[in-house]
XYZ file of N, CA and C in Angstrom:
561
model
N 209.611 233.146 260.662
C 208.177 232.563 259.384
C 209.416 232.258 258.418
N 210.272 232.799 258.126
C 211.210 232.401 257.135
C 211.857 231.053 257.341
N 212.001 230.723 258.237
C 212.642 229.785 258.610
C 211.755 228.477 258.356
N 210.611 228.594 258.650
C 209.439 227.463 258.819
C 208.933 227.534 257.337
N 208.908 228.195 256.710
C 208.666 228.193 255.028
C 209.870 227.958 254.545
N 211.054 228.182 254.941
C 212.062 227.259 254.255
C 212.099 225.734 254.556
N 211.890 224.980 256.036
C 211.577 223.873 256.304
C 210.353 223.244 255.153
N 209.598 224.242 255.298
C 208.434 223.505 254.413
C 208.918 222.907 252.633
N 209.410 223.958 252.323
C 209.621 224.188 250.964
C 210.751 222.562 250.747
N 211.891 222.685 251.780
C 212.688 221.515 251.887
C 211.983 219.739 251.667
N 211.281 219.937 253.064
C 210.546 219.122 253.218
C 209.487 218.492 251.787
N 208.972 219.246 251.194
C 208.324 219.146 249.971
C 209.295 218.860 248.853
N 210.131 219.426 248.720
C 211.549 218.761 247.605
C 211.840 217.347 248.076
N 211.954 216.974 249.269
C 212.595 215.747 249.413
C 211.330 214.995 249.388
N 210.187 215.013 249.660
C 209.025 214.252 249.052
C 208.825 213.700 247.989
N 209.017 215.383 247.091
C 208.606 214.851 245.826
C 209.833 213.956 244.820
N 211.355 214.081 245.640
C 212.317 213.427 244.811
C 212.264 212.234 245.272
N 211.831 211.572 246.573
C 211.999 210.254 246.770
C 210.939 209.302 246.249
N 211.715 207.988 245.582
C 211.126 207.384 244.857
C 209.665 206.738 245.583
N 208.785 206.075 244.426
C 207.239 205.865 245.077
C 207.730 204.408 245.604
N 207.161 203.804 246.608
C 207.286 202.775 247.171
C 206.800 201.591 246.033
N 205.872 201.823 245.585
C 205.124 201.203 244.574
C 205.659 200.891 243.163
N 206.920 201.657 242.940
C 207.350 201.675 241.262
C 207.602 200.308 240.864
N 207.549 200.565 240.079
C 207.324 199.128 239.077
C 208.910 198.635 239.036
N 208.593 197.200 239.298
C 210.288 196.736 239.374
C 210.617 195.975 237.801
N 211.693 196.435 237.334
C 212.022 195.952 235.857
C 212.162 194.796 235.751
N 211.901 194.465 234.918
C 211.683 192.768 234.124
C 213.270 192.220 234.005
N 213.438 191.025 234.462
C 214.585 190.314 233.706
C 215.090 190.440 232.664
N 215.912 190.924 232.174
C 216.628 190.655 230.334
C 217.397 188.939 230.585
N 216.496 188.196 230.176
C 217.368 186.795 229.947
C 217.646 186.524 228.960
N 218.890 186.087 228.638
C 219.678 186.368 227.488
C 220.103 184.831 227.028
N 219.777 183.568 228.437
C 220.269 182.254 227.365
C 219.601 181.117 228.418
N 218.616 180.308 228.109
C 217.848 179.293 228.856
C 218.629 177.952 228.774
N 218.516 177.033 229.565
C 218.651 175.377 229.283
C 217.736 174.649 229.957
N 217.121 173.774 229.026
C 216.144 172.389 229.323
C 216.655 171.549 230.086
N 216.611 171.518 231.317
C 216.995 170.306 232.358
C 215.878 169.205 232.612
N 216.072 167.809 231.978
C 215.317 166.980 232.326
C 214.904 166.557 233.703
N 213.549 166.867 234.231
C 213.247 166.909 235.690
C 212.368 165.570 235.523
N 212.317 164.326 236.097
C 211.234 163.255 236.213
C 211.234 163.367 234.376
N 209.662 163.268 234.688
C 208.693 163.089 233.209
C 208.754 164.102 232.742
N 209.129 165.248 232.873
C 209.008 166.689 232.607
C 209.994 167.130 232.432
N 210.532 168.492 232.164
C 211.219 169.561 232.522
C 211.947 170.884 233.220
N 212.860 170.961 233.469
C 212.848 172.133 234.218
C 213.462 173.399 232.875
N 212.984 174.343 233.197
C 213.775 175.800 232.335
C 214.719 176.638 233.175
N 216.188 176.146 233.014
C 216.820 177.516 233.549
C 217.376 178.419 233.366
N 217.400 179.943 233.367
C 217.251 180.902 232.825
C 218.820 181.839 233.175
N 218.801 182.029 232.485
C 220.500 183.122 232.994
C 220.016 184.660 232.669
N 220.509 185.883 233.252
C 220.804 187.394 232.360
C 222.042 187.518 232.495
N 223.169 186.660 232.257
C 224.399 186.471 231.266
C 225.173 185.256 231.111
N 225.376 185.064 229.982
C 226.188 184.169 229.180
C 227.249 184.497 228.152
N 228.027 183.870 228.077
C 228.824 182.258 228.828
C 228.501 183.052 230.624
N 228.597 182.347 231.640
C 228.690 182.670 232.957
C 230.406 182.409 233.037
N 230.885 183.529 233.879
C 232.143 183.746 234.211
C 231.847 183.526 236.098
N 233.063 183.507 236.413
C 233.693 183.189 238.066
C 233.642 184.494 238.178
N 232.957 184.934 239.594
C 232.863 186.149 240.396
C 232.178 187.245 239.299
N 231.508 187.172 238.769
C 230.633 187.638 237.639
C 228.915 187.612 238.276
N 228.073 188.611 238.956
C 226.964 188.477 239.579
C 225.910 188.347 238.512
N 225.069 187.503 238.635
C 223.952 187.395 237.202
C 222.820 186.845 238.258
N 221.795 186.574 237.562
C 220.295 186.110 238.183
C 220.198 184.705 237.454
N 219.979 183.861 237.785
C 219.401 182.434 237.681
C 217.759 182.523 237.736
N 217.118 182.049 236.822
C 215.490 181.778 237.060
C 215.312 179.949 236.310
N 214.512 179.374 237.633
C 214.068 177.937 237.447
C 212.512 177.901 237.622
N 212.380 177.440 236.216
C 210.800 177.035 236.103
C 210.540 175.855 235.324
N 209.710 174.953 236.575
C 209.469 173.632 236.357
C 208.159 173.741 234.805
N 208.182 172.957 234.081
C 207.313 172.777 233.528
C 205.679 172.586 234.246
N 204.741 173.631 233.618
C 203.570 173.860 234.495
C 203.584 174.904 235.551
N 204.796 175.135 235.786
C 204.693 176.543 236.559
C 205.387 176.127 238.039
N 204.805 176.816 238.962
C 205.812 176.598 240.459
C 204.408 176.969 241.473
N 203.174 177.271 240.956
C 202.296 176.924 241.623
C 202.143 175.297 242.318
N 202.147 175.337 243.709
C 201.884 174.219 244.052
C 202.748 173.101 244.466
N 203.950 173.812 244.153
C 205.329 172.663 243.673
C 205.906 173.776 245.208
N 206.901 172.668 245.283
C 208.033 173.434 246.127
C 209.518 172.364 245.731
N 210.783 172.955 246.088
C 211.835 172.526 245.715
C 213.010 173.417 246.218
N 214.382 172.230 246.016
C 215.377 172.456 246.686
C 216.476 172.578 245.408
N 217.344 173.622 245.665
C 218.475 173.197 244.682
C 220.099 173.147 245.556
N 221.020 172.316 245.020
C 222.413 172.345 245.681
C 223.034 172.353 244.628
N 223.918 173.336 244.933
C 225.189 174.368 243.875
C 226.683 173.132 244.663
N 227.030 172.756 243.358
C 228.021 171.392 243.766
C 229.057 172.304 243.055
N 230.378 172.697 243.569
C 231.631 173.042 243.207
C 232.469 172.540 242.442
N 233.239 172.999 241.698
C 234.275 172.168 240.704
C 234.953 171.304 241.711
N 235.131 171.469 242.803
C 235.787 170.413 243.438
C 234.858 169.344 243.810
N 233.676 169.586 243.502
C 232.852 168.188 243.885
C 232.133 168.238 245.270
N 232.394 169.162 245.689
C 231.689 169.810 247.561
C 230.727 170.558 247.285
N 229.350 170.412 247.886
C 228.384 171.078 248.087
C 228.726 172.542 248.558
N 228.479 173.831 247.888
C 228.760 174.928 248.053
C 227.820 175.767 248.640
N 227.635 176.454 249.463
C 226.734 177.415 249.900
C 227.258 178.848 249.687
N 226.016 179.600 248.586
C 226.749 180.472 247.844
C 226.587 181.691 248.021
N 226.099 181.670 249.577
C 225.816 182.977 250.342
C 224.964 184.088 249.918
N 223.896 183.430 249.280
C 222.759 184.155 248.717
C 222.092 184.919 249.911
N 221.574 186.104 249.505
C 220.634 186.899 250.498
C 219.235 186.433 250.759
N 218.807 186.210 251.524
C 217.519 185.462 251.913
C 217.709 184.119 252.121
N 218.535 183.665 251.948
C 218.572 182.283 251.885
C 219.259 181.558 253.214
N 219.091 180.549 253.735
C 219.489 179.968 254.594
C 221.323 179.611 254.668
N 221.693 179.643 253.469
C 223.272 179.657 253.487
C 223.765 178.118 253.493
N 222.612 176.989 253.769
C 222.748 175.795 253.541
C 223.514 175.343 252.164
N 223.764 173.840 251.930
C 224.008 173.467 250.621
C 222.959 173.441 249.884
N 222.000 173.086 250.712
C 220.508 172.664 250.047
C 219.780 173.961 250.072
N 219.408 174.689 249.118
C 218.969 176.068 249.306
C 217.741 175.528 248.739
N 216.296 176.186 249.733
C 214.996 176.058 249.337
C 214.962 177.256 248.178
N 214.171 176.462 247.132
C 213.579 177.479 245.781
C 212.600 178.466 246.574
N 212.673 179.666 245.971
C 212.098 180.628 246.337
C 211.570 181.844 244.867
N 210.578 182.377 244.867
C 210.590 183.442 244.049
C 211.514 183.753 244.048
N 211.417 184.017 242.462
C 212.648 185.158 242.035
C 211.908 186.728 242.035
N 212.855 187.508 242.862
C 212.181 189.148 243.426
C 211.259 189.793 241.988
N 211.959 189.541 241.157
C 211.479 190.118 239.885
C 211.139 189.437 238.367
N 211.203 188.258 239.029
C 210.401 187.505 237.872
C 209.650 186.290 238.844
N 208.436 186.760 239.505
C 207.851 186.396 240.095
C 206.464 184.956 239.875
N 206.846 184.376 238.488
C 205.912 183.446 237.888
C 206.987 182.153 238.042
N 208.576 182.631 238.773
C 209.486 181.433 238.740
C 210.163 181.504 239.835
N 210.861 180.578 240.148
C 212.265 180.511 241.223
C 213.079 181.190 240.651
N 213.845 181.517 241.656
C 215.002 182.210 241.191
C 216.961 182.412 242.117
N 217.698 182.806 241.601
C 218.568 183.229 242.414
C 219.098 184.678 241.779
N 219.051 185.371 242.940
C 219.252 186.910 242.820
C 220.675 187.585 242.975
N 221.068 187.782 241.961
C 222.407 188.653 241.737
C 223.252 187.266 242.442
N 223.413 186.656 242.072
C 224.739 185.472 242.400
C 225.969 185.544 241.704
N 227.193 185.332 242.367
C 228.208 185.268 241.606
C 228.730 183.888 241.840
N 229.181 182.515 240.940
C 229.697 181.384 241.168
C 231.208 181.810 241.572
N 231.573 181.678 242.684
C 233.030 182.365 243.252
C 234.521 181.388 242.664
N 234.337 180.282 241.611
C 235.320 180.063 241.075
C 235.206 179.566 239.957
N 236.133 179.161 238.705
C 236.194 179.016 237.726
C 236.139 176.980 237.725
N 235.294 176.519 236.497
C 235.416 175.390 236.248
C 233.864 174.650 236.253
N 233.604 173.370 236.090
C 232.404 173.027 236.104
C 231.320 172.684 236.846
N 230.704 173.358 237.553
C 229.552 173.526 238.274
C 228.052 172.573 237.988
N 227.500 172.037 239.179
C 226.510 171.346 238.869
C 225.345 171.732 239.641
N 224.316 172.041 239.335
C 222.904 172.348 239.982
C 221.759 171.266 239.973
N 221.932 170.703 241.264
C 220.968 169.619 241.221
C 219.802 169.653 242.001
N 218.913 169.717 241.251
C 217.110 169.970 241.577
C 216.421 169.032 242.218
N 215.445 169.687 243.134
C 214.806 168.506 243.556
C 213.537 169.020 244.250
N 212.399 168.856 243.150
C 211.237 169.421 242.939
C 209.854 168.142 243.740
N 208.980 169.105 244.077
C 207.980 168.048 245.211
C 207.014 169.084 244.672
N 205.493 167.872 243.796
C 204.578 168.696 243.514
C 203.272 167.506 243.371
N 202.092 167.386 243.187
C 201.326 166.640 243.055
C 201.917 165.377 242.898
N 202.629 165.442 241.572
C 202.697 164.192 241.024
C 204.018 163.313 241.538
N 204.619 163.893 242.496
C 205.511 163.183 243.106
C 206.747 163.934 243.365
N 207.812 163.210 243.525
C 209.179 163.886 243.751
C 209.792 163.738 242.203
N 210.319 164.743 241.795
C 211.399 164.605 240.363
C 212.563 165.558 240.860
N 213.683 164.865 240.104
C 215.231 165.372 240.505
C 215.700 165.659 238.838
N 216.678 166.464 238.938
C 217.340 166.904 237.502
C 218.768 167.655 238.063
N 219.689 167.464 237.026
C 220.928 168.158 237.121
C 221.032 168.678 235.939
N 221.707 169.864 236.121
C 221.753 171.337 235.313
C 223.958 171.294 235.548
N 224.441 171.042 234.373
C 226.276 171.391 234.439
C 225.976 172.738 234.042
N 227.006 173.422 234.797
C 227.109 174.936 234.314
C 228.857 175.651 234.099
N 229.436 175.331 232.889
C 230.894 175.750 232.689
C 230.908 177.262 233.082
N 231.283 177.652 234.273
C 232.017 179.037 234.981
C 233.347 179.109 234.387
N 232.989 180.072 233.087
C 234.673 180.579 232.617
C 235.377 181.495 233.862
N 236.631 181.762 233.345
C 237.354 183.069 234.065
C 236.915 183.791 234.142
N 237.220 184.612 235.733
C 236.938 186.085 236.474
C 237.463 186.830 235.212
N 236.401 187.709 234.602
C 236.973 188.945 234.176
C 237.601 190.018 234.492
N 238.114 190.473 234.052
C 239.321 191.713 234.026
C 240.789 191.248 234.285
N 241.382 191.989 235.026
C 242.316 191.532 235.312
C 242.994 190.470 236.578
N 243.944 190.075 236.950
C 244.178 188.932 237.949
C 244.223 189.875 239.273
N 243.513 188.900 240.281
C 243.528 189.823 241.569
C 244.405 190.352 241.938
N 245.789 190.315 241.976
C 246.872 190.754 242.430
C 247.261 192.485 241.690
N 246.889 192.340 240.781
C 247.467 193.480 239.388
C 245.865 194.500 239.999
N 244.769 193.936 240.134
C 243.654 195.255 240.720
C 244.281 195.627 242.219
N 244.774 194.945 242.854
C 245.138 195.231 244.093
C 246.253 196.218 244.425
N 247.161 195.520 243.252
C 248.251 196.845 243.291
C 247.978 198.419 242.520
N 247.080 198.280 241.529
C 246.839 199.224 241.455
C 245.858 200.025 242.310
N 245.084 199.626 243.084
C 244.129 200.433 244.131
C 244.590 200.524 245.142
N 245.781 200.037 245.566
C 246.594 200.730 246.995
C 247.739 201.539 246.825
N 248.146 201.407 245.352
C 248.932 202.611 244.671
C 248.793 204.105 245.512
N 247.734 204.432 245.540
C 247.574 205.734 246.112
C 247.571 205.818 247.593
N 247.305 204.791 248.366
C 247.422 204.609 249.178
C 248.852 204.488 250.032
N 249.916 203.845 248.640
C 251.371 203.724 249.252
C 252.236 205.110 249.174
N 251.408 205.888 248.083
C 252.230 207.512 248.097
C 251.632 208.238 248.904
N 250.539 208.052 249.585
C 250.113 208.889 250.823
C 250.783 208.261 251.790
N 250.967 207.059 252.453
C 251.906 206.290 253.307
C 253.169 206.962 253.401
N 254.059 207.199 251.958
C 255.458 208.017 252.136
C 255.233 209.153 252.218
N 254.083 209.736 251.861
C 254.296 211.366 252.047
C 254.259 211.717 253.733
N 253.305 211.174 254.340
C 252.899 211.168 255.780
C 254.503 211.136 256.483
N 254.897 209.566 256.080
C 255.988 209.468 256.809
C 257.040 210.448 256.454
N 257.469 210.762 255.269
C 258.272 212.256 255.563
C 257.894 213.575 256.375
N 256.643 213.560 256.345
C 256.231 214.997 257.041
C 256.483 214.674 258.299
N 255.685 213.316 258.995
C 256.405 213.204 260.462
C 257.690 213.314 260.690
N 258.686 212.596 259.538
C 260.157 212.343 260.155
C 260.878 213.871 260.037
N 260.428 215.098 258.922
C 260.529 216.160 259.132
C 259.935 217.352 260.510
N 258.970 216.869 261.000
C 258.381 217.699 262.164
C 259.339 216.911 263.411
N 259.262 215.637 263.552
C 260.033 215.070 264.561
C 261.768 215.436 264.448
N 262.355 215.711 263.197
C 263.820 216.216 263.715
C 263.979 217.316 263.841
N 262.703 218.287 263.343
C 263.037 219.954 263.403
C 262.541 220.269 265.564
N 261.736 219.031 265.921
C 261.162 219.456 267.151
C 262.605 218.713 267.989
N 262.830 217.586 267.366
C 264.563 217.170 268.384
C 265.745 218.224 268.262
N 265.782 219.119 266.961
C 266.903 219.925 267.102
C 266.483 221.529 267.541
N 265.329 221.335 267.818
C 264.467 222.550 268.420
C 264.657 222.414 269.912
N 264.289 221.356 270.678
C 264.761 221.288 271.318
C 265.891 221.344 272.510
N 267.298 220.991 271.173
C 268.625 220.605 271.929
C 269.202 222.116 271.488
N 268.288 223.500 271.242
C 268.891 224.575 271.236
C 269.265 224.964 270.016
C-alpha cells in the first residue's frame, strides 16, 4: 500500500513539474532592422543580435510591406566566397534557395530560427517574393564580423587539456600494473 502511495505521489509531482504544452512562446527581441527595396515596395529584415558575428546564433525575420498573407517566397544565402550556401537550418530543405516559412516565435513574419553564418565577410541574402502583384526581388548585404571569443585552436587546447592529463595518468597506471605483473611472473 505504501508503495502504491509513493508511486502516486511521485507521478503527481512529475505531472505538476512538467511545463504546460500550451505555454506561451516568448516573443523575439529585435535589436536591429534593415529596409530592403523589393520591387515597388520594401521588405523589413530584422535581427535579434547586431552587429552580426560569424559563428554566433541569431534569429532573422523578413516581412514584406503589407504582410506575408497570400504571399510566398524564397531566400538564397550567398557566402563571402560568392557561392550559394545552404545554412543547414532545421526544418528547411538544405538547398541554397530556401523557401521562406513563418518564424516560430514571430508568426506574423517569415524567418530563420537560430542561424549562425559560418564565415566572416560580406554575405548577401537574395529574396524572391511571389504575390498578387507579381514577382519581386531584393538583395540584403550583411557584414558578418569575426567569430567572438578566443581562436578555435586555443579553445580546443583548453578543452582537451583535462583529457591529456587523464591519458597520462592512465598510461602511468597501466605501465605500473604491467611492470608489476611481469616482475611477479618472473618470480
